Short mmCIF file of C-alpha atoms and ligand atoms in Angstrom, two decimals:
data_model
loop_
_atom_site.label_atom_id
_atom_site.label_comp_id
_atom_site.label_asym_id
_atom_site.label_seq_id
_atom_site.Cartn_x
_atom_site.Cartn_y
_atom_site.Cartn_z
CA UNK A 1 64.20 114.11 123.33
CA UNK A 2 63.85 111.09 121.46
CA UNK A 3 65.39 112.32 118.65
CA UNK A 4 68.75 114.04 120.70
CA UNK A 5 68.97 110.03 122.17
CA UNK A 6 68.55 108.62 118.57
CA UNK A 7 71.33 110.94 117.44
CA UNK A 8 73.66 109.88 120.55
CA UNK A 9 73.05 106.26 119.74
CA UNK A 10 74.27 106.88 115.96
CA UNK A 11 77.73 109.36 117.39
CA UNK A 12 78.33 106.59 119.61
CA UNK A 13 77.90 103.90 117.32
CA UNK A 14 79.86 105.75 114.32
CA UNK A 15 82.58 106.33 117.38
CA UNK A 16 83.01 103.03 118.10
CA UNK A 17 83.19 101.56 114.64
CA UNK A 18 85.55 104.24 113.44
CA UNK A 19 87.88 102.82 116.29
CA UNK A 20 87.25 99.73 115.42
CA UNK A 21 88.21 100.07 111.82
CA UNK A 22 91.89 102.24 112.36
CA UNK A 23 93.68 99.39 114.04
CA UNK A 24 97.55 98.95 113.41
CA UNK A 25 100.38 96.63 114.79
CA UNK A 26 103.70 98.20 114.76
CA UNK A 27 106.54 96.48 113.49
CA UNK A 28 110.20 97.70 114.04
CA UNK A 29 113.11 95.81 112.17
CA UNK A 30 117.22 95.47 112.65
CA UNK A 31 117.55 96.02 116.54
CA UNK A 32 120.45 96.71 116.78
CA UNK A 33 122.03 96.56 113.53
CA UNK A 34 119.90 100.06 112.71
CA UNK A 35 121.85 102.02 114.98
CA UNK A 36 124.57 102.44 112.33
CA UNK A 37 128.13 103.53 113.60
CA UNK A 38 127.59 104.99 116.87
CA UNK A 39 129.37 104.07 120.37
CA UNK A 40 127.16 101.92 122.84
CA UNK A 41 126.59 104.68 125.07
CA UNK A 42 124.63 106.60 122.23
CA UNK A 43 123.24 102.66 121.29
CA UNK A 44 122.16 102.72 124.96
CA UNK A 45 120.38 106.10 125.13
CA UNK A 46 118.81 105.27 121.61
CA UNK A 47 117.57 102.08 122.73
CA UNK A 48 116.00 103.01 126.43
CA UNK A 49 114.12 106.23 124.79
CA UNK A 50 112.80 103.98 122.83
CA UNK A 51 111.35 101.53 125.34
CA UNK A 52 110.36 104.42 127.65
CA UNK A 53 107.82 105.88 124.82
CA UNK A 54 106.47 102.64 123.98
CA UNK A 55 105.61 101.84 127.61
CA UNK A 56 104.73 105.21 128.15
CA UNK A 57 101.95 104.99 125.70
CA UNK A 58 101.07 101.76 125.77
CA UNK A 59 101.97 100.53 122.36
CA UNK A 60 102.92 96.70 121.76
CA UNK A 61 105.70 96.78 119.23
CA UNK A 62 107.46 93.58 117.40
CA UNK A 63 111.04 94.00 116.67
CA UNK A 64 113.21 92.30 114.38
CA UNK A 65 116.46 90.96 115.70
CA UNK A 66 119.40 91.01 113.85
CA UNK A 67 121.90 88.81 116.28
CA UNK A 68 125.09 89.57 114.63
CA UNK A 69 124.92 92.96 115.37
CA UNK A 70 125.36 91.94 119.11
CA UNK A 71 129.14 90.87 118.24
CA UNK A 72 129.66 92.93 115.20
CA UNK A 73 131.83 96.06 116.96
CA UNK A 74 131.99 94.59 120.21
CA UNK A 75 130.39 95.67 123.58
CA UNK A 76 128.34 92.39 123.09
CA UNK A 77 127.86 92.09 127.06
CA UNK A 78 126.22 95.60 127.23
CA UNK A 79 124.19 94.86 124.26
CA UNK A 80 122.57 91.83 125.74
CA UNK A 81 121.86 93.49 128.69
CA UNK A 82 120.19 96.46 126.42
CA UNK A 83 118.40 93.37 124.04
CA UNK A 84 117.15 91.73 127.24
CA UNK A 85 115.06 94.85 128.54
CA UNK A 86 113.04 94.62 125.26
CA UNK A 87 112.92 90.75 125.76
CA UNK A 88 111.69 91.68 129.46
CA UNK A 89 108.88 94.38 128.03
CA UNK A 90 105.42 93.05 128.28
CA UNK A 91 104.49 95.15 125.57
CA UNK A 92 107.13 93.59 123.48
CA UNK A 93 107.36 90.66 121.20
CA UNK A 94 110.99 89.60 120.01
CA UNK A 95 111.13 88.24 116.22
CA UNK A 96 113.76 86.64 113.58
CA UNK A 97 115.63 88.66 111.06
CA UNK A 98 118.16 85.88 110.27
CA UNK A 99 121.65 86.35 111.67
CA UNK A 100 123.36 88.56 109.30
CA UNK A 101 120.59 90.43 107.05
CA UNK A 102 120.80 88.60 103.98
CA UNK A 103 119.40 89.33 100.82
CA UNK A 104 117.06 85.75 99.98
CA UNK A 105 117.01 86.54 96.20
CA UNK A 106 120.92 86.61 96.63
CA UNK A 107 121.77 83.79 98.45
CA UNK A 108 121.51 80.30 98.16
CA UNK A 109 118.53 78.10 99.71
CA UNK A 110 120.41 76.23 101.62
CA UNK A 111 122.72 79.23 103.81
CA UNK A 112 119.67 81.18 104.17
CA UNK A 113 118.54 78.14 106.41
CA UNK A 114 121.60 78.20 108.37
CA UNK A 115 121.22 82.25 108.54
CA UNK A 116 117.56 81.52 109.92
CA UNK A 117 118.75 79.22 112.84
CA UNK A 118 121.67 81.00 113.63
CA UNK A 119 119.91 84.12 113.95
CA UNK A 120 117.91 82.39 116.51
CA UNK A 121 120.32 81.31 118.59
CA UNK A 122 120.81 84.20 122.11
CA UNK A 123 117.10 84.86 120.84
CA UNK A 124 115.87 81.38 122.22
CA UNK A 125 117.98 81.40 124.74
CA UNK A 126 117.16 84.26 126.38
CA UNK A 127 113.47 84.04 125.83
CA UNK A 128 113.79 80.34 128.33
CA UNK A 129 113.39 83.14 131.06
CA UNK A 130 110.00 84.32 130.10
CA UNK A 131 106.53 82.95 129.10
CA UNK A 132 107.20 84.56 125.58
CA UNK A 133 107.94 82.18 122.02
CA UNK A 134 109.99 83.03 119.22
CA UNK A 135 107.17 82.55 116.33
CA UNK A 136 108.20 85.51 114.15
CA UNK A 137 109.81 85.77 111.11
CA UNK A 138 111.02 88.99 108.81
CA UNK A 139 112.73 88.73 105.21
CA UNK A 140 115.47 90.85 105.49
CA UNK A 141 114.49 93.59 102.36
CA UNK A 142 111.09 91.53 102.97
CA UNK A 143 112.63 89.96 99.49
CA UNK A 144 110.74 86.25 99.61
CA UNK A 145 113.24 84.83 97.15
CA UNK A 146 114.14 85.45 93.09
CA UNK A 147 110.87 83.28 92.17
CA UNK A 148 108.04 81.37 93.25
CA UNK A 149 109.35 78.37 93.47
CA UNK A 150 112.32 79.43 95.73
CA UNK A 151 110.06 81.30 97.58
CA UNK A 152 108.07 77.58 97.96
CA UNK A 153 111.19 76.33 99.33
CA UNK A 154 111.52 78.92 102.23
CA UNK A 155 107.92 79.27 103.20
CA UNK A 156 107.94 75.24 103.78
CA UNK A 157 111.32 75.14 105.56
CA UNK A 158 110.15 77.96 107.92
CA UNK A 159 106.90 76.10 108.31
CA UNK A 160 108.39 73.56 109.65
CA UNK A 161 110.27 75.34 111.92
CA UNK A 162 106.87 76.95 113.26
CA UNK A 163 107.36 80.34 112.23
CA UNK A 164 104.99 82.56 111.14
CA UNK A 165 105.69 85.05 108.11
CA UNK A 166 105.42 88.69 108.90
CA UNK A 167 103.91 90.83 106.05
CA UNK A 168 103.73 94.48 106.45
CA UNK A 169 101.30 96.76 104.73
CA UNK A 170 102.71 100.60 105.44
CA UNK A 171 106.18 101.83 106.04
CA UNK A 172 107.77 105.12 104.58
CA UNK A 173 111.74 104.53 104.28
CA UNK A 174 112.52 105.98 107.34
CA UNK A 175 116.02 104.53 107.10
CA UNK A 176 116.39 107.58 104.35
CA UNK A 177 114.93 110.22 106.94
CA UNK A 178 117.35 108.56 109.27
CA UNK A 179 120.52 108.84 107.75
CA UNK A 180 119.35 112.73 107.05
CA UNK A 181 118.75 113.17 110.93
CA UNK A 182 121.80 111.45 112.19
CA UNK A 183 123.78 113.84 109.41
CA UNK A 184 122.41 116.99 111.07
CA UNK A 185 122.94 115.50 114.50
CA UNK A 186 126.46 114.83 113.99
CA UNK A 187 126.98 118.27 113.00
CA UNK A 188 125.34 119.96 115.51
CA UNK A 189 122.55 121.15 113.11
CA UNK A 190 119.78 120.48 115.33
CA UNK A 191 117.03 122.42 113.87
CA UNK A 192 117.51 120.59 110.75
CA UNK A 193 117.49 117.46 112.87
CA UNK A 194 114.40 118.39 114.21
CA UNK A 195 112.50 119.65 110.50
CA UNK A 196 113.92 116.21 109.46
CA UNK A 197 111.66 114.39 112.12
CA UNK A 198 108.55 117.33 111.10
CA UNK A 199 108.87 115.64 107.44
CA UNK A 200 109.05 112.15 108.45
CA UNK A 201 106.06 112.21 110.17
CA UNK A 202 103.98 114.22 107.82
CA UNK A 203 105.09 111.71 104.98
CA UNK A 204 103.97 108.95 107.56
CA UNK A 205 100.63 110.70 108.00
CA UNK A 206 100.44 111.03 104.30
CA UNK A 207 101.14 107.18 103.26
CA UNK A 208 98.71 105.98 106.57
CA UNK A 209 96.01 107.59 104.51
CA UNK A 210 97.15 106.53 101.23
CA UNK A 211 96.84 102.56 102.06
CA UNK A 212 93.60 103.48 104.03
CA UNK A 213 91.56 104.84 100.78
CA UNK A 214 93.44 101.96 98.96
CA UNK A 215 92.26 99.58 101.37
CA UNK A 216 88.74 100.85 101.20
CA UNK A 217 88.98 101.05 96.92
CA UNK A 218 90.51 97.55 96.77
CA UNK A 219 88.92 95.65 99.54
CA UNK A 220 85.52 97.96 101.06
CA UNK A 221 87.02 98.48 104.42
CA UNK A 222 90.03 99.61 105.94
CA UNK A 223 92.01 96.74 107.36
CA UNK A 224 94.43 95.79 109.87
CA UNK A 225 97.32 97.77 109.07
CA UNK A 226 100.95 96.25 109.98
CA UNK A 227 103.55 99.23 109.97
CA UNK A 228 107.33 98.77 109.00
CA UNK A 229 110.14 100.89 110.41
CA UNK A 230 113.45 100.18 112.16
CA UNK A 231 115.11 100.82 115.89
CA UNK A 232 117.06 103.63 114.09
CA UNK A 233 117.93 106.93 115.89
CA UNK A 234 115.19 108.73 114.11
CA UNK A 235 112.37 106.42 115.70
CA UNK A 236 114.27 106.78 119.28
CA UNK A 237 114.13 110.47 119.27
CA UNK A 238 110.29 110.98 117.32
CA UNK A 239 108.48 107.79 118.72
CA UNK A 240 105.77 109.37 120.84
CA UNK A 241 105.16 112.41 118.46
CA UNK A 242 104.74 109.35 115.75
CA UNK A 243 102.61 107.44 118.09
CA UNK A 244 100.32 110.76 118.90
CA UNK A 245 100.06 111.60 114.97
CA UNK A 246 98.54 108.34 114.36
CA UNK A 247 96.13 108.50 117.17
CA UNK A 248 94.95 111.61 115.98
CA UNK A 249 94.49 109.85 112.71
CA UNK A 250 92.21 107.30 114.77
CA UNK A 251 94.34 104.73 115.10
CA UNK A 252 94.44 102.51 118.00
CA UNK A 253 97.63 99.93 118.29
CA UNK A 254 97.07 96.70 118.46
CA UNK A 255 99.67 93.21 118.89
CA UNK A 256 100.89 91.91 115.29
CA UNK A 257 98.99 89.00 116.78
CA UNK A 258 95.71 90.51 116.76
CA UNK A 259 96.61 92.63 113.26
CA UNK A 260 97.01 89.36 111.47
CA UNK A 261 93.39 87.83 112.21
CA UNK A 262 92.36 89.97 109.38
CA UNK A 263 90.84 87.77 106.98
CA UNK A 264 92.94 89.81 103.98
CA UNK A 265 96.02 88.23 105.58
CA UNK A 266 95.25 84.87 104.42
CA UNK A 267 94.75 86.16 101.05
CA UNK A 268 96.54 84.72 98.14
CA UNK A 269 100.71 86.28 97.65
CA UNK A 270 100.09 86.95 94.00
CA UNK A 271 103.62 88.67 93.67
CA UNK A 272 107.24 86.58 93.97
CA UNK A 273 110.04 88.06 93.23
CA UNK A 274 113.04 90.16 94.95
CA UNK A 275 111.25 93.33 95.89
CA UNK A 276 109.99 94.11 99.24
CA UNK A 277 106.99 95.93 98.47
CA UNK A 278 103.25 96.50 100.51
CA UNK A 279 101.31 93.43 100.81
CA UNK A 280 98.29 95.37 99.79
CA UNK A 281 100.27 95.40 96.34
CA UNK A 282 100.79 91.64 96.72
CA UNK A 283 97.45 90.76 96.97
CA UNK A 284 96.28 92.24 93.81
CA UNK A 285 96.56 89.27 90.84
CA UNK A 286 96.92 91.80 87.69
CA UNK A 287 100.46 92.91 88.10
CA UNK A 288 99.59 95.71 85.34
CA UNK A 289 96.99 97.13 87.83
CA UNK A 290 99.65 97.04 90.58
CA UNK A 291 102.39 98.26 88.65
CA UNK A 292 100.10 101.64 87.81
CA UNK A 293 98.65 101.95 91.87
CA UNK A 294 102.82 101.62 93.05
CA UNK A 295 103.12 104.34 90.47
CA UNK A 296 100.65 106.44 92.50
CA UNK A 297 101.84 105.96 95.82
CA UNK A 298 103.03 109.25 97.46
CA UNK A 299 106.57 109.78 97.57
CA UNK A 300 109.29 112.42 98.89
CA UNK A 301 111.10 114.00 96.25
CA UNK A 302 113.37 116.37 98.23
CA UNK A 303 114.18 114.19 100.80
CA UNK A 304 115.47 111.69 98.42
CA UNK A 305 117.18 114.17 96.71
CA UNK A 306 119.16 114.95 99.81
CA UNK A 307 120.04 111.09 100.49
CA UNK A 308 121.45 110.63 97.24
CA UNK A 309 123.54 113.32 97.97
CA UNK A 310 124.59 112.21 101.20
CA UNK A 311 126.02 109.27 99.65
ZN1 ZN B 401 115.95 94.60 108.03
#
């Protein structure tokens, strides 16, 4: 008897530290500016499938506002009615993308400010309504300049302008599986559509355990994941079969908030430069040794086949 209760103690101990250790935030970039080319109706539909998953399971998500898109095409009334029921989510916390989705390593220091503050702009003004801050901030191409010292530059002027830098450790280009999906939906081919999403989320379940054992190898535990993928079409129609894979994974989601009190996130940036790689790769100092993990990183052969030829 004492034994069976010894061997409960140990389940329910290895239980609750298994949960504890699969923790992710999930991150969600270019809202709106990701649905590409399609009337506000299907923007509309896109957007409120989205919100009903995440509420229906729970999930806090932080999305990445990209405030020209509300002019850019016009229905800009409708869209700020859409933009203000994911301001109005509880589960939801609104960030900065600048206003127009600039590359930083391609433009100058000083109208990448003026992109920052514009971007911030309906943003601010439409967060005055809630209890909710705009503290946030994503790179566009999360490119953090051409060098360290412009990337000095930015970090101090959004410093100032209390912002807080949003890293991400796992996404897996779902913009690519996206343009595939919204091919075969446009064409009517929806069972491609559908294998499309299949793929996506297998290569997501695939790179999730990738970064974990990297995690483990580089740092001895698994650590507060941050995930990286857009408010595309792709994410609106697959969110909750997404959300489910991961839980079966173990994963439990938790507010970019609470992902970034990981110690590892105030680990030293040892990478600056254009390219908007994994911060995991970021925070290893011998750029040989990062160069040859990047190398092994999983990748889809066949579907990028198939978005090069889209193009
Ligand atoms: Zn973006």
């Amino acid at each position: 008897m004492k034994s069976i209760f010894a061997l409960l103690v140990v389940i329910t101990l290895n239980t609750f530290l298994f949960a504890q250790e699969k923790s992710v935030a999930i991150t969600m970039d270019d809202l709106f500016s990701a649905y590409n080319n399609i009337d506000i109706e299907k923007i509309e539909v896109a957007s409120d499938s989205l919100l009903t998953s995440i509420t229906k399971h729970g999930v806090p998500v932080t999305v990445f506002v990209v405030e020209k898109s509300f002019s850019e095409n016009g229905d800009t009334d409708r869209k700020l009615l859409e933009y203000n029921k994911w301001i109005n989510n509880p589960l939801v916390t609104v960030g900065n993308h600048t206003y127009s989705h600039q590359n930083y390593a391609k433009t100058e220091l000083s109208l990448f400010e003026e992109d920052i503050l514009r971007g911030e702009t309906i943003t601010k003004e439409l967060l005055k309504k809630t209890n909710k801050k705009l503290k946030y901030f994503r790179f566009p191409y999360n490119s953090t300049g051409k060098d360290s010292i412009s990337r000095a530059e930015i970090y101090d002027f959004l410093d100032h302008r209390g912002y807080t830098i949003t890293p991400f450790t796992i996404e897996s280009i779902d913009y690519v599986y996206d343009a595939l999906y919204c091919n075969f939906i446009k064409s009517g081919n929806t069972k491609e559509a559908d294998r499309i999403i299949e793929k996506y989320i297998d290569f997501t379940a695939d790179l999730f355990q990738y970064f974990e054992d990297l995690s483990k190898e580089l740092f001895g535990r698994n650590i507060n994941h941050i995930f990286l993928c857009h408010t595309n079409r792709l994410n609106s129609a697959c969110f909750e079969k997404l959300i489910t894979r991961l839980k079966d994974k173990g994963y439990n989601f938790i507010t970019l908030d609470e992902a970034l009190k990981d110690t590892m996130y105030k680990s030293k940036d040892y990478y600056a430069g254009q390219y908007g790689f994994s911060w995991i790769y970021r925070w290893i100092e011998n750029s040989n040794e990062r160069k040859m993990l990047m190398r092994k990183e999983p990748y889809s052969k066949d579907i990028l086949q198939q978005y090069e030829n889209l193009k």
